[in-house]
Coordinates of C-alpha atoms and ligand atoms in Angstrom, one line a residue:
M75 CA -32.2 36.1 48.7
F76 CA -31.3 32.8 46.9
R77 CA -33.4 32.2 43.8
K78 CA -33.5 29.0 41.9
A79 CA -31.7 28.9 38.6
T80 CA -34.0 29.1 35.6
P81 CA -32.9 26.4 33.3
T82 CA -33.9 27.8 29.9
G83 CA -36.1 30.5 28.3
A84 CA -34.6 33.3 30.4
F85 CA -32.6 34.7 27.5
S86 CA -35.2 35.2 24.9
Y87 CA -37.2 38.0 23.1
R88 CA -40.2 36.6 25.0
T89 CA -38.8 37.7 28.3
R90 CA -37.9 41.2 27.2
A91 CA -41.2 42.9 27.9
G92 CA -41.4 41.2 31.3
Y93 CA -37.9 42.3 32.1
L94 CA -38.7 45.9 31.3
D95 CA -41.7 45.8 33.6
R96 CA -39.5 44.5 36.4
F97 CA -37.2 47.5 35.8
Q98 CA -40.1 49.8 36.8
R99 CA -41.2 47.7 39.8
E100 CA -38.0 46.4 41.6
T101 CA -35.0 47.8 43.4
F102 CA -32.0 45.7 42.4
D103 CA -28.9 45.0 44.4
L104 CA -26.8 45.7 41.3
V105 CA -27.6 47.4 38.1
I106 CA -24.8 46.8 35.5
I107 CA -24.4 49.1 32.6
G108 CA -22.7 47.4 29.7
G109 CA -23.2 43.9 28.2
G110 CA -19.7 43.3 26.9
I111 CA -17.6 40.6 28.5
T112 CA -16.8 42.6 31.6
G113 CA -20.5 43.4 32.4
A114 CA -21.5 39.9 31.4
G115 CA -18.9 38.3 33.8
I116 CA -20.1 40.6 36.7
A117 CA -23.8 39.8 36.1
R118 CA -23.1 36.1 36.1
D119 CA -20.9 36.1 39.2
A120 CA -23.3 38.4 41.2
A121 CA -26.4 36.4 40.2
M122 CA -24.8 33.1 41.0
R123 CA -23.9 34.4 44.5
G124 CA -27.6 35.3 45.0
L125 CA -27.7 39.1 44.4
S126 CA -30.6 40.5 42.4
V127 CA -29.1 41.8 39.2
A128 CA -30.2 43.9 36.2
L129 CA -28.0 44.5 33.1
L130 CA -28.6 47.0 30.3
D131 CA -26.7 47.5 27.0
K132 CA -27.4 50.3 24.6
G133 CA -27.0 47.9 21.6
D134 CA -26.7 44.2 21.2
F135 CA -24.8 42.3 23.8
A136 CA -21.1 42.0 22.8
A137 CA -21.5 44.6 20.1
G138 CA -18.7 46.8 21.6
T139 CA -15.1 45.8 21.9
S140 CA -16.0 42.2 23.0
S141 CA -16.8 41.1 19.5
R142 CA -13.8 43.0 18.0
S143 CA -10.9 41.4 19.7
S144 CA -8.1 39.2 18.2
K145 CA -10.2 36.3 19.6
M146 CA -7.3 34.9 21.7
I147 CA -7.5 33.5 25.2
H148 CA -3.8 33.8 25.9
G149 CA -1.2 34.5 28.5
G150 CA 0.2 37.2 26.3
L151 CA 3.8 36.2 25.5
R152 CA 4.7 39.8 24.7
Y153 CA 3.9 40.9 28.2
L154 CA 6.9 38.9 29.4
R155 CA 9.1 41.3 27.5
Y156 CA 7.7 44.0 29.8
L157 CA 8.2 41.7 32.9
Q158 CA 4.4 41.8 33.6
I159 CA 4.7 38.4 35.3
R160 CA 1.6 38.9 37.4
L161 CA -0.6 39.6 34.4
V162 CA 0.8 36.7 32.4
R163 CA 0.3 34.3 35.4
E164 CA -3.3 35.4 35.9
S165 CA -4.1 35.2 32.2
L166 CA -2.6 31.7 32.0
R167 CA -4.6 30.6 35.0
E168 CA -7.8 32.0 33.5
R169 CA -7.0 30.3 30.2
E170 CA -7.1 27.1 32.1
V171 CA -10.4 28.0 33.8
L172 CA -12.0 28.9 30.4
L173 CA -10.8 25.6 28.9
R174 CA -12.7 23.9 31.7
I175 CA -15.9 25.9 31.8
A176 CA -16.3 26.6 28.1
P177 CA -14.5 23.8 26.2
H178 CA -16.8 24.3 23.2
L179 CA -15.8 27.9 22.7
V180 CA -12.2 28.0 23.8
H181 CA -9.7 25.7 22.1
P182 CA -5.9 25.3 22.0
F183 CA -4.3 26.3 18.7
P184 CA -0.7 26.2 17.5
Y185 CA 1.3 29.4 17.2
I186 CA 4.5 29.9 15.3
F187 CA 7.0 32.6 16.1
P188 CA 9.7 32.9 13.4
V189 CA 13.0 34.6 14.2
Y190 CA 14.8 36.6 11.5
E191 CA 18.3 37.9 11.5
S192 CA 17.0 41.5 11.3
G193 CA 14.5 41.1 14.1
S194 CA 14.8 42.4 17.7
T195 CA 14.1 39.0 19.4
S196 CA 16.8 36.3 19.4
R197 CA 16.2 32.5 19.6
L198 CA 17.7 32.5 23.0
Q199 CA 15.4 35.2 24.3
L200 CA 12.4 33.4 22.9
K201 CA 13.5 30.1 24.5
V202 CA 13.9 31.7 27.9
G203 CA 10.5 33.5 27.5
L204 CA 8.7 30.3 26.5
V205 CA 10.2 28.2 29.3
A206 CA 8.9 30.8 31.7
Y207 CA 5.5 30.8 29.9
D208 CA 5.1 27.0 30.1
L209 CA 6.1 27.0 33.8
L210 CA 3.7 29.8 34.6
A211 CA 0.9 28.0 32.7
G212 CA 1.6 24.6 34.4
S213 CA -1.1 23.3 32.1
R214 CA -1.8 19.7 31.1
R215 CA -4.5 20.8 28.6
V216 CA -2.2 22.9 26.4
E217 CA 1.0 21.5 24.9
H218 CA 4.4 23.0 25.7
H219 CA 6.6 24.8 23.2
T220 CA 9.1 23.3 20.7
M221 CA 12.1 25.0 19.2
L222 CA 12.3 24.7 15.4
S223 CA 15.0 25.0 12.8
A224 CA 14.4 27.3 9.7
D225 CA 13.8 24.1 7.6
D226 CA 11.2 22.8 10.0
L227 CA 9.5 26.1 10.1
L228 CA 9.3 26.3 6.3
K229 CA 7.9 22.8 6.1
M230 CA 5.1 23.9 8.4
E231 CA 4.6 27.4 7.0
P232 CA 6.0 27.6 3.4
A233 CA 4.5 31.0 3.0
L234 CA 7.1 32.5 5.4
R235 CA 9.9 34.6 3.9
R236 CA 13.1 32.5 3.6
D237 CA 15.9 35.0 3.6
G238 CA 17.3 35.8 7.0
L239 CA 15.1 33.1 8.7
Q240 CA 17.1 31.6 11.6
G241 CA 14.4 29.3 13.0
G242 CA 11.8 29.9 15.6
V243 CA 9.4 28.2 17.9
R244 CA 6.0 26.5 18.0
Y245 CA 3.9 27.0 21.1
F246 CA 0.2 26.7 22.0
D247 CA -2.3 29.3 23.2
C248 CA -6.1 29.4 22.7
L249 CA -8.7 30.9 20.3
V250 CA -12.2 31.8 21.2
D251 CA -15.4 33.1 19.6
D252 CA -15.4 36.3 21.6
A253 CA -19.0 37.3 20.9
R254 CA -20.4 33.9 21.8
L255 CA -18.3 33.7 25.0
T256 CA -20.0 37.0 26.0
L257 CA -23.4 35.7 25.0
A258 CA -23.0 32.4 26.9
T259 CA -21.9 34.4 30.0
I260 CA -25.0 36.6 29.8
S261 CA -27.3 33.7 29.1
S262 CA -25.9 32.0 32.2
A263 CA -26.5 35.2 34.2
A264 CA -30.1 35.2 33.0
R265 CA -30.5 31.6 33.9
H266 CA -29.4 32.5 37.4
G267 CA -32.1 35.2 37.6
A268 CA -30.4 38.3 36.2
V269 CA -32.7 40.6 34.2
V270 CA -30.8 41.4 31.0
V271 CA -32.0 43.8 28.3
S272 CA -30.3 44.9 25.1
Y273 CA -31.0 48.0 23.1
A274 CA -31.7 49.9 26.4
E275 CA -29.3 52.9 26.8
V276 CA -28.5 54.4 30.1
T277 CA -28.9 58.1 29.6
D278 CA -28.2 59.3 33.1
L279 CA -27.5 58.3 36.7
E280 CA -30.0 58.8 39.5
R281 CA -28.6 60.3 42.7
D282 CA -29.7 61.4 46.1
D283 CA -27.5 63.7 48.2
E284 CA -25.0 61.1 49.0
R285 CA -25.0 58.3 46.5
V286 CA -25.9 57.1 43.0
T287 CA -29.2 55.2 43.4
G288 CA -30.1 54.0 39.9
V289 CA -30.1 54.8 36.2
R290 CA -32.4 56.4 33.7
F291 CA -32.7 54.6 30.4
R292 CA -34.2 54.8 26.9
D293 CA -35.5 51.7 25.1
H294 CA -34.2 52.0 21.6
L295 CA -36.8 49.6 20.2
D296 CA -39.9 51.6 21.2
G297 CA -38.4 54.9 22.4
R298 CA -39.8 54.6 25.9
T299 CA -37.8 55.9 28.8
G300 CA -37.7 54.7 32.4
T301 CA -35.7 54.4 35.6
V302 CA -34.1 51.4 37.3
R303 CA -33.5 51.7 41.1
S304 CA -30.4 50.0 42.5
R305 CA -28.4 49.7 45.7
V306 CA -25.2 49.8 43.6
V307 CA -24.6 50.7 40.0
V308 CA -21.7 49.2 38.1
N309 CA -20.3 51.0 35.1
A310 CA -18.9 48.3 32.8
T311 CA -19.1 50.3 29.6
G312 CA -15.5 49.6 28.4
P313 CA -14.4 52.4 26.1
W314 CA -17.5 54.4 27.1
T315 CA -16.6 54.4 30.8
D316 CA -15.6 58.0 31.0
E317 CA -18.8 59.2 29.3
L318 CA -20.9 57.5 32.1
R319 CA -18.5 58.6 34.8
A320 CA -18.9 62.2 33.7
K321 CA -22.6 62.0 34.4
G322 CA -21.8 61.1 38.0
G323 CA -19.3 63.9 38.3
A324 CA -16.3 61.4 38.5
A325 CA -12.9 61.9 37.0
P326 CA -11.8 60.1 33.8
M327 CA -9.9 56.8 34.0
L328 CA -9.2 55.8 30.4
R329 CA -6.6 55.9 27.7
P330 CA -8.5 54.4 24.8
T331 CA -6.6 52.9 21.9
K332 CA -8.0 51.7 18.5
G333 CA -7.2 48.3 17.1
I334 CA -8.2 47.0 13.7
H335 CA -8.1 43.6 12.0
L336 CA -8.5 42.7 8.4
T337 CA -9.8 39.5 6.9
L338 CA -8.2 38.0 3.8
P339 CA -9.0 34.9 1.7
H340 CA -7.1 32.0 3.1
S341 CA -5.7 31.3 -0.4
S342 CA -4.0 34.7 -0.4
L343 CA -2.2 34.0 3.0
P344 CA -2.3 30.2 3.4
L345 CA -1.3 29.3 6.9
S346 CA -1.9 26.2 9.1
A347 CA -0.9 27.8 12.5
I348 CA -1.2 31.3 13.9
V349 CA 1.9 33.2 13.0
A350 CA 3.2 35.9 15.4
F351 CA 5.5 38.3 13.6
P352 CA 6.9 41.8 13.9
A353 CA 5.1 44.6 12.1
L354 CA 7.2 47.2 10.2
D355 CA 7.6 49.2 13.5
D356 CA 8.6 46.0 15.4
R357 CA 5.2 45.6 17.3
L358 CA 4.1 42.0 17.5
I359 CA 1.1 41.2 15.2
F360 CA -0.7 38.0 14.3
A361 CA -2.0 36.2 11.2
V362 CA -4.7 33.7 12.2
P363 CA -6.0 31.1 9.8
L364 CA -9.8 30.5 10.4
G365 CA -11.8 28.4 7.9
D366 CA -11.3 29.8 4.4
C367 CA -10.0 33.1 5.7
T368 CA -6.9 34.4 7.4
Y369 CA -7.2 37.5 9.6
V370 CA -4.4 39.8 10.5
G371 CA -4.1 42.2 13.4
T372 CA -3.9 44.3 15.3
T373 CA -3.0 48.0 15.3
D374 CA -2.7 50.0 18.5
T375 CA -3.1 53.8 18.2
D376 CA -4.4 56.4 20.6
Y377 CA -8.1 57.2 20.0
S378 CA -10.0 60.1 21.3
A379 CA -13.3 60.2 19.3
S380 CA -16.5 58.4 20.3
P381 CA -16.1 54.6 20.3
D382 CA -19.3 54.5 18.3
Q383 CA -17.5 56.1 15.3
A384 CA -14.3 53.9 15.4
K385 CA -13.5 52.4 12.0
A386 CA -10.5 51.3 10.1
D387 CA -8.9 53.9 7.8
A388 CA -6.6 53.4 4.8
A389 CA -3.5 54.0 6.9
D390 CA -4.4 51.1 9.3
V391 CA -5.0 48.8 6.4
E392 CA -1.8 49.8 4.7
Y393 CA 0.2 49.3 7.9
L394 CA -1.0 45.7 8.3
L395 CA -0.7 44.8 4.6
S396 CA 2.8 46.1 4.3
S397 CA 3.8 44.2 7.4
V398 CA 2.3 41.0 5.9
N399 CA 4.0 41.6 2.6
A400 CA 7.4 42.0 4.3
T401 CA 7.1 38.7 6.2
F402 CA 5.4 36.3 3.7
Q403 CA 7.0 35.6 0.4
G404 CA 4.8 36.0 -2.6
A405 CA 2.3 38.0 -0.6
H406 CA 1.7 41.1 -2.7
L407 CA -1.5 42.0 -1.0
S408 CA -3.3 45.2 -1.6
P409 CA -6.5 46.7 -0.2
S410 CA -8.6 45.0 -2.9
D411 CA -7.7 41.6 -1.4
V412 CA -9.3 42.6 1.9
I413 CA -12.7 40.9 2.6
S414 CA -13.6 42.9 5.7
T415 CA -12.1 44.9 8.6
W416 CA -13.2 45.1 12.2
T417 CA -12.4 47.8 14.7
G418 CA -12.4 47.8 18.5
V419 CA -11.4 50.4 21.1
R420 CA -9.4 49.1 24.0
P421 CA -10.6 50.5 27.3
L422 CA -7.1 50.8 28.8
V423 CA -6.4 52.4 32.1
F424 CA -4.7 55.8 31.7
E425 CA -0.9 55.6 31.7
E426 CA 1.8 57.6 29.8
G427 CA 3.9 55.9 27.1
A428 CA 3.5 54.3 23.7
P429 CA 0.0 52.7 23.3
S430 CA 1.4 49.2 23.0
D431 CA 3.4 49.7 26.3
V432 CA 0.3 50.6 28.3
P433 CA -0.3 47.6 30.7
R434 CA -3.4 45.5 30.1
D435 CA -4.2 45.5 33.9
Y436 CA -7.6 46.6 35.1
E437 CA -8.7 49.1 37.6
I438 CA -11.8 49.3 39.9
E439 CA -12.9 52.7 41.2
M440 CA -15.5 52.8 44.0
E441 CA -16.3 56.5 44.0
P442 CA -18.7 58.3 44.0
A443 CA -20.7 56.3 46.6
G444 CA -23.1 53.8 45.0
L445 CA -21.1 53.7 41.7
A446 CA -18.4 51.1 41.0
S447 CA -16.5 51.5 37.7
I448 CA -14.3 48.8 36.2
T449 CA -12.1 49.2 33.2
G450 CA -9.0 47.8 31.4
G451 CA -8.1 44.1 31.5
K452 CA -8.5 41.6 28.7
L453 CA -11.2 39.2 27.4
T454 CA -9.0 36.4 28.9
T455 CA -9.1 37.8 32.4
Y456 CA -12.8 38.8 32.5
R457 CA -13.9 36.2 35.0
A458 CA -11.2 37.1 37.6
M459 CA -12.0 40.8 37.1
A460 CA -15.7 40.1 37.7
E461 CA -14.9 38.1 40.9
D462 CA -12.7 40.9 42.2
L463 CA -15.4 43.6 41.5
V464 CA -18.1 41.6 43.2
D465 CA -15.8 41.0 46.2
R466 CA -15.0 44.7 46.4
V467 CA -18.7 45.7 46.2
L468 CA -19.6 43.2 48.9
E469 CA -16.8 44.3 51.1
K470 CA -17.9 47.9 50.9
E471 CA -21.7 47.5 50.9
R472 CA -22.6 44.2 52.5
K473 CA -23.3 45.6 56.0
R474 CA -25.3 48.6 54.7
F475 CA -27.7 46.4 52.8
G476 CA -27.6 43.2 55.0
W477 CA -26.5 41.0 52.1
S478 CA -25.7 37.4 52.8
V479 CA -24.3 35.7 49.8
A480 CA -22.7 32.5 48.5
P481 CA -19.0 32.3 47.5
C482 CA -17.9 32.8 43.9
R483 CA -18.5 29.7 41.8
T484 CA -17.8 31.0 38.3
A485 CA -14.4 29.2 38.0
E486 CA -16.1 25.7 38.5
S487 CA -19.5 26.1 37.0
P488 CA -19.6 25.5 33.3
L489 CA -21.1 28.0 30.9
P490 CA -24.2 26.9 28.9
G491 CA -23.1 24.1 26.6
G492 CA -19.9 23.6 28.4
Q493 CA -21.0 20.9 30.8
L494 CA -18.8 18.3 29.1
A495 CA -15.8 16.5 30.4
G496 CA -13.6 15.2 27.5
F497 CA -15.0 17.7 25.0
E498 CA -12.9 16.6 22.0
R499 CA -14.1 13.0 22.2
F500 CA -17.7 14.2 22.5
A501 CA -17.3 16.6 19.6
E502 CA -15.9 14.0 17.3
A503 CA -18.4 11.3 18.2
T504 CA -21.4 13.7 18.0
T505 CA -20.3 15.2 14.7
S506 CA -20.2 11.8 13.1
V507 CA -23.7 10.9 14.5
L508 CA -25.1 14.2 13.2
E509 CA -23.6 13.4 9.8
E510 CA -24.9 9.9 9.7
T511 CA -28.3 10.1 11.3
W512 CA -29.4 13.7 10.7
G513 CA -27.7 14.0 7.3
L514 CA -25.9 17.2 8.2
P515 CA -22.9 18.1 6.0
R516 CA -19.7 17.6 8.1
P517 CA -18.7 21.3 8.4
A518 CA -22.2 22.1 9.6
A519 CA -22.3 19.2 12.1
E520 CA -18.9 20.3 13.4
R521 CA -19.9 23.9 13.8
L522 CA -23.1 23.0 15.6
V523 CA -21.3 21.0 18.2
R524 CA -18.4 23.4 18.6
T525 CA -20.7 26.5 18.8
Y526 CA -23.4 25.2 21.1
G527 CA -21.6 22.4 22.9
A528 CA -24.0 20.2 24.9
E529 CA -26.8 22.5 23.9
Y530 CA -26.7 21.6 20.2
I531 CA -29.7 19.4 20.8
R532 CA -31.8 22.4 21.8
V533 CA -31.0 24.0 18.4
L534 CA -31.9 20.8 16.5
A535 CA -35.2 20.6 18.4
Y536 CA -36.3 23.7 16.4
A537 CA -35.8 21.8 13.2
L538 CA -38.1 18.9 14.2
P539 CA -41.2 20.3 12.4
D540 CA -39.3 21.0 9.2
R541 CA -36.1 19.1 8.3
Q542 CA -35.4 21.7 5.5
L543 CA -34.2 24.0 8.3
L544 CA -31.1 21.7 8.6
R545 CA -29.9 23.0 5.3
P546 CA -27.0 25.4 5.4
F547 CA -27.8 29.0 4.3
L548 CA -25.0 29.0 1.7
P549 CA -23.7 26.2 -0.6
G550 CA -20.8 24.5 1.2
G551 CA -21.4 26.7 4.3
S552 CA -21.6 25.6 7.9
V553 CA -24.3 27.9 9.3
L554 CA -27.7 26.2 9.3
R555 CA -31.1 27.9 8.7
V556 CA -32.4 26.6 12.0
E557 CA -29.8 28.8 13.8
A558 CA -31.6 32.0 12.8
I559 CA -34.7 30.7 14.5
Y560 CA -32.8 29.6 17.5
A561 CA -31.0 32.9 17.8
A562 CA -34.3 34.8 17.7
A563 CA -36.1 32.4 20.1
E564 CA -33.4 31.6 22.6
E565 CA -30.5 34.0 22.2
M566 CA -32.0 37.4 22.4
A567 CA -31.1 38.3 18.8
L568 CA -33.4 41.2 18.0
T569 CA -32.0 42.4 14.6
L570 CA -30.6 40.7 11.6
D571 CA -27.2 42.2 12.4
D572 CA -27.3 40.5 15.8
F573 CA -27.5 37.2 14.0
M574 CA -25.1 37.8 11.2
A575 CA -22.4 39.5 13.2
R576 CA -22.5 38.0 16.7
R577 CA -24.6 34.8 16.9
T578 CA -22.7 33.6 13.8
D579 CA -19.6 35.1 12.0
L580 CA -21.1 35.3 8.6
M581 CA -20.6 39.1 8.5
L582 CA -16.8 38.9 9.1
F583 CA -15.7 35.6 7.6
D584 CA -18.1 34.8 4.7
H585 CA -16.4 36.1 1.5
N586 CA -19.6 38.0 0.7
H587 CA -20.5 38.9 4.3
G588 CA -23.5 36.5 4.3
L589 CA -25.3 38.9 2.0
N590 CA -26.7 36.0 0.0
A591 CA -28.2 34.6 3.2
A592 CA -29.6 37.9 4.6
S593 CA -33.1 37.7 3.1
E594 CA -33.7 34.1 4.2
A595 CA -32.3 34.8 7.6
A596 CA -34.6 37.8 8.0
R597 CA -37.6 35.7 6.9
L598 CA -36.8 33.0 9.5
M599 CA -36.1 35.5 12.3
G600 CA -39.2 37.5 11.3
N601 CA -41.4 34.4 11.7
V602 CA -40.3 34.3 15.3
L603 CA -40.2 38.0 16.1
G604 CA -43.3 39.0 14.1
W605 CA -41.7 41.1 11.4
D606 CA -44.0 42.0 8.5
R607 CA -42.6 42.2 4.9
R608 CA -41.5 45.8 5.3
Q609 CA -39.8 45.2 8.5
R610 CA -37.9 42.3 7.0
Q611 CA -36.8 44.4 4.0
R612 CA -35.7 47.2 6.4
Q613 CA -33.6 44.7 8.4
V614 CA -31.9 43.5 5.2
E615 CA -31.3 47.1 4.1
R616 CA -29.8 48.0 7.4
Y617 CA -27.6 45.0 7.3
R618 CA -26.3 45.9 3.8
E619 CA -25.5 49.4 5.1
A620 CA -23.6 47.9 8.1
V621 CA -21.6 45.7 5.7
A622 CA -20.8 48.6 3.4
A623 CA -19.7 50.7 6.3
M624 CA -17.4 47.9 7.6
T625 CA -15.7 47.5 4.2
A626 CA -15.4 51.2 3.3
F627 CA -11.9 51.7 4.8
A628 CA -10.4 53.8 2.1
A629 CA -12.0 57.1 1.3
D630 CA -11.0 57.0 -2.4
E631 CA -12.0 53.4 -2.9
Q632 CA -15.4 51.9 -3.6
P633 CA -16.5 49.7 -0.6
A634 CA -15.7 46.0 -1.3
A635 CA -19.2 45.0 -0.2
A636 CA -20.8 47.5 -2.5
K637 CA -18.8 46.0 -5.4
K638 CA -20.0 42.5 -4.5
L639 CA -23.7 43.1 -3.8
P640 CA -25.7 40.4 -5.6
Ligands
LIG215 C1 -8.3 45.2 18.7 C2 -8.4 44.5 20.0 C3 -7.9 43.2 20.1 C4 -8.0 42.6 21.4 N1 -7.6 41.3 21.5 C5 -7.8 40.6 22.6 C6 -7.4 39.2 22.7 O1 -7.1 38.6 21.7 N2 -7.5 38.6 23.9 C7 -7.9 39.3 25.0 O2 -7.9 38.7 26.1 N3 -8.3 40.6 25.0 C8 -8.3 41.2 23.8 N4 -8.7 42.6 23.7 C9 -9.2 43.2 24.9 C10 -10.7 42.9 25.1 O3 -11.4 42.7 23.8 C11 -11.4 44.0 25.9 O4 -10.6 44.1 27.1 C12 -12.8 43.6 26.3 O5 -13.6 43.1 25.2 C13 -13.5 44.8 26.9 O6 -14.8 44.4 27.3 P1 -15.8 45.4 28.0 O7 -17.0 44.6 28.4 O8 -15.1 46.1 29.1 O9 -16.1 46.5 26.9 P2 -17.2 46.4 25.6 O10 -17.1 45.0 25.0 O11 -16.9 47.5 24.7 O12 -18.6 46.5 26.4 C14 -19.1 47.8 26.8 C15 -20.6 47.8 26.5 O13 -21.1 48.9 27.1 C16 -22.2 49.3 26.3 N5 -22.6 50.7 26.7 C17 -21.8 51.8 26.5 N6 -22.5 52.9 26.9 C18 -23.7 52.5 27.4 C19 -24.8 53.1 27.9 N7 -24.8 54.4 28.1 N8 -25.9 52.4 28.3 C20 -25.9 51.0 28.1 N9 -24.8 50.4 27.6 C21 -23.7 51.1 27.2 C22 -21.7 49.1 24.9 O14 -22.8 49.1 24.0 C23 -20.9 47.9 25.0 O15 -21.6 46.7 24.6 C24 -8.6 43.2 22.5 C25 -9.1 44.5 22.3 C26 -9.0 45.2 21.1 C27 -9.6 46.5 20.9

């Protein structure tokens, strides 16, 4: 039952064919459908406990909601307003765990909450909330809050509107690269023996009289179909949960809501901290400075169409821009300022009420026999959700299958790259060494360490035969050419989009969506993946199409990306 962890090479295009063969030959303890953060967490936990695990995703890992979040690992200050103390406490505890196991991906960041005369939150309410928040967190890694006068606030964030400003607060929560957190979790699962395959869609559930016994799938890369046998199937398909449950004859669980973000040039909304502010309808939204962009979000509206079709529309963009224009002086932003938008569908557990009032709790359903479904929750709480699901499956099925397993270790065991005590000191020292001895530009050196953590050295190893690979793709940029090779060889990136949108954030945060790097990235990935000239061209065309779709949020407006194509 206990397999040895595979140190490296388990999460690579090289292993994909072998994994598909194993699907045909083996019966797994768990087959997990969905490679978002929820499925990733379950795969890692179950594999570390010694269960045999397979995981399939119909697209790239993290391509669903898990790369479309607000990218915050947070307790959720606003949930205190609804007295959801248990959720806030659990989220803050998990924030602490993630700072420990993934210090390269999760980092504390200052947040500002301005209070205006016309707003519905007073300084006193905020003070009480934040004292509770700090107490619940009990953290030594994340600073406590400070109350600020209007003058102090304006010194920190001069872009804020002055009239009616009464003061506010500075507190700390965390930011994360959501897609890379998911990828690191799946990579860890694979290193512990999980068989993980992307671009393999589950098309149906296998059943005998009593129970679900496996899944049927289609490989989207070569069109082949197959079956995977399993003792228990886990439905972790986020907003697609009910589609899968319907195949097993199970009742729906979800109330999906759509959330969009938009990215603006930092110069048009120059902030140094994350600003939490009320939208025009008094919902709390955030403006987040990231590199030379600021992103703003999110909306929260009921959504009933397929999650595959979800995109920002003109009304979503207008809602966010008007809210920004009302809070920041001199911000006369219009849709033409928007660099990109991204859209996610929240897999919320069904409950009546306004979308933003629906609790972010999760639910596990163990019927019909042999199928466990999990939905709801947050990126922040994924690890605890996974632990709970694996515990529940074990409690129900351990005797039937004679499983004997190790206890959960995911809260202590670092994610790949995270095996570093004192990360900040390590990051600063290593960044300087990379600058001085490898000649890397500072932004690139910094990105390398903060993206790959202790595993940055494995990326560099791919540049040993050719130091030119240490050049950034774009002038002044921080993404290195060698990363495209590494993504294809070691991170299961199978398309150009996988690299541009989830292994890096060029698609969302480069002002031209990385289009000027696309051909070179396709060439480098193609050398690893064996693409011929036509395949490379096709990858670049598809990427352009994806960018154009992402930026075409207004029916009557030409897509921003189409305007900027070189
Ligand atoms: C706008 C927005 C902002 C958010 N911000 C935050 C935040 O800041 N902090 C936070 O903690 N949480 C946040 N959340 C919540 C968080 O992002 C989600 O709870 C989480 O990402 C859900 O992950 P998941 O794995 O359940 O779903 P997903 O990430 O959607 O994964 C489901 C996967 O299942 C796959 N799949 C579907 N059908 C099939 C099939 N038939 N066969 C194979 N695979 C299939 C999909 O391809 C997909 O990859 C936000 C959510 C939204 C929408």
